[in-house]
Amino acid sequence: MGTNDEELRLPVQVGVAFLLAQLGAHGAGRFAERIAELDLTPPQAGLLRMLAAAPGRSQRELADQLGMPPSRFVPFADELEQRGLIERRRNPEDRRLYALYLTDRGFVLLARLAEASAAHEREMCQALSPDERLEVKALLERMAEQQGLGRGVHPGFRSLRPGHRPG
């Protein structure tokens, strides 16, 4: 009785964690490609969104929320400031601190980012019905919360290096 290679192959076992990693890597790569057209990286996009949601926060606060050392955050913010997308203002309550704000130019780019994000969402979820999409979203939010992941904060910020352009 001979065996061939097909008889020796085990079926590939694919679990939820693998599928999440596979889709996450694919989705992150596609998003990075999409927003590269806007001359943005995903971490830069994240900071712009954070500043739109809560303007006037200190660099220290933002770095802490992102899980990024302040020494990495400063050059990260410098690049966006040089491009005229954000501005630093002295904190009126503590002149040693800077508060960050989006500029008008930053808000214009944020609107284009929102369009790119919506297109990305449609692309990634096109196999799901609207009800299925809501159900998957709720399940993933619950899993992220259980894992202690910050809402809306990508864990990739923790490893961000100055001048690093992922993707």
Short mmCIF file of C-alpha atoms in Angstrom, two decimals, residues 10-90:
data_model
loop_
_atom_site.label_atom_id
_atom_site.label_comp_id
_atom_site.label_asym_id
_atom_site.label_seq_id
_atom_site.Cartn_x
_atom_site.Cartn_y
_atom_site.Cartn_z
CA LEU A 10 -2.98 17.37 7.28
CA PRO A 11 -5.90 19.73 6.82
CA VAL A 12 -4.95 23.32 7.56
CA GLN A 13 -6.51 24.41 10.83
CA VAL A 14 -7.45 28.07 10.76
CA GLY A 15 -8.68 29.65 13.97
CA VAL A 16 -10.21 33.00 14.79
CA ALA A 17 -6.90 34.45 16.03
CA PHE A 18 -5.19 33.54 12.75
CA LEU A 19 -8.01 35.03 10.68
CA LEU A 20 -7.91 38.23 12.74
CA ALA A 21 -4.15 38.49 12.20
CA GLN A 22 -4.48 37.72 8.50
CA LEU A 23 -7.26 40.25 7.92
CA GLY A 24 -5.57 42.80 10.19
CA ALA A 25 -2.29 42.63 8.29
CA HIS A 26 -4.10 42.79 4.95
CA GLY A 27 -6.35 45.64 6.07
CA ALA A 28 -3.48 47.64 7.57
CA GLY A 29 -1.46 47.27 4.38
CA ARG A 30 -4.37 48.29 2.16
CA PHE A 31 -5.15 51.28 4.40
CA ALA A 32 -1.51 52.40 4.33
CA GLU A 33 -1.52 52.19 0.53
CA ARG A 34 -4.77 54.13 0.30
CA ILE A 35 -3.67 57.01 2.55
CA ALA A 36 -0.17 57.15 1.07
CA GLU A 37 -1.96 58.94 -1.77
CA LEU A 38 -2.68 61.66 0.81
CA ASP A 39 1.00 61.64 1.87
CA LEU A 40 0.05 60.24 5.27
CA THR A 41 1.10 57.23 7.29
CA PRO A 42 -1.39 55.39 9.49
CA PRO A 43 0.13 56.83 12.71
CA GLN A 44 -0.12 60.34 11.29
CA ALA A 45 -3.73 59.71 10.34
CA GLY A 46 -4.39 58.50 13.88
CA LEU A 47 -2.95 61.64 15.43
CA LEU A 48 -4.97 63.90 13.14
CA ARG A 49 -8.14 62.06 14.19
CA MET A 50 -7.21 62.33 17.87
CA LEU A 51 -6.63 66.08 17.60
CA ALA A 52 -9.93 66.59 15.79
CA ALA A 53 -11.75 64.70 18.56
CA ALA A 54 -9.95 66.43 21.45
CA PRO A 55 -8.05 69.58 20.44
CA GLY A 56 -5.63 71.30 22.78
CA ARG A 57 -4.17 68.25 24.44
CA SER A 58 -0.55 68.31 25.52
CA GLN A 59 2.18 66.43 23.71
CA ARG A 60 2.73 64.41 26.88
CA GLU A 61 -0.94 63.43 27.09
CA LEU A 62 -1.04 62.39 23.46
CA ALA A 63 2.19 60.42 23.73
CA ASP A 64 0.84 58.63 26.80
CA GLN A 65 -2.44 57.77 25.10
CA LEU A 66 -0.58 56.44 22.08
CA GLY A 67 1.78 54.43 24.26
CA MET A 68 4.68 56.30 22.64
CA PRO A 69 7.68 57.68 24.52
CA PRO A 70 7.70 61.51 24.48
CA SER A 71 11.14 61.45 22.84
CA ARG A 72 9.55 59.69 19.85
CA PHE A 73 6.43 61.79 19.85
CA VAL A 74 8.18 65.16 19.43
CA PRO A 75 9.80 64.42 16.02
CA PHE A 76 6.60 62.64 14.98
CA ALA A 77 4.59 65.82 15.67
CA ASP A 78 7.35 68.03 14.22
CA GLU A 79 6.81 66.56 10.76
CA LEU A 80 3.08 67.30 10.81
CA GLU A 81 3.75 70.81 12.10
CA GLN A 82 6.30 71.45 9.32
CA ARG A 83 3.66 70.41 6.80
CA GLY A 84 1.23 72.94 8.28
CA LEU A 85 -1.26 70.30 9.45
CA ILE A 86 -0.97 70.86 13.20
CA GLU A 87 0.20 73.71 15.38
CA ARG A 88 1.65 73.93 18.85
CA ARG A 89 0.41 76.62 21.18
CA ARG A 90 1.59 77.39 24.68
#
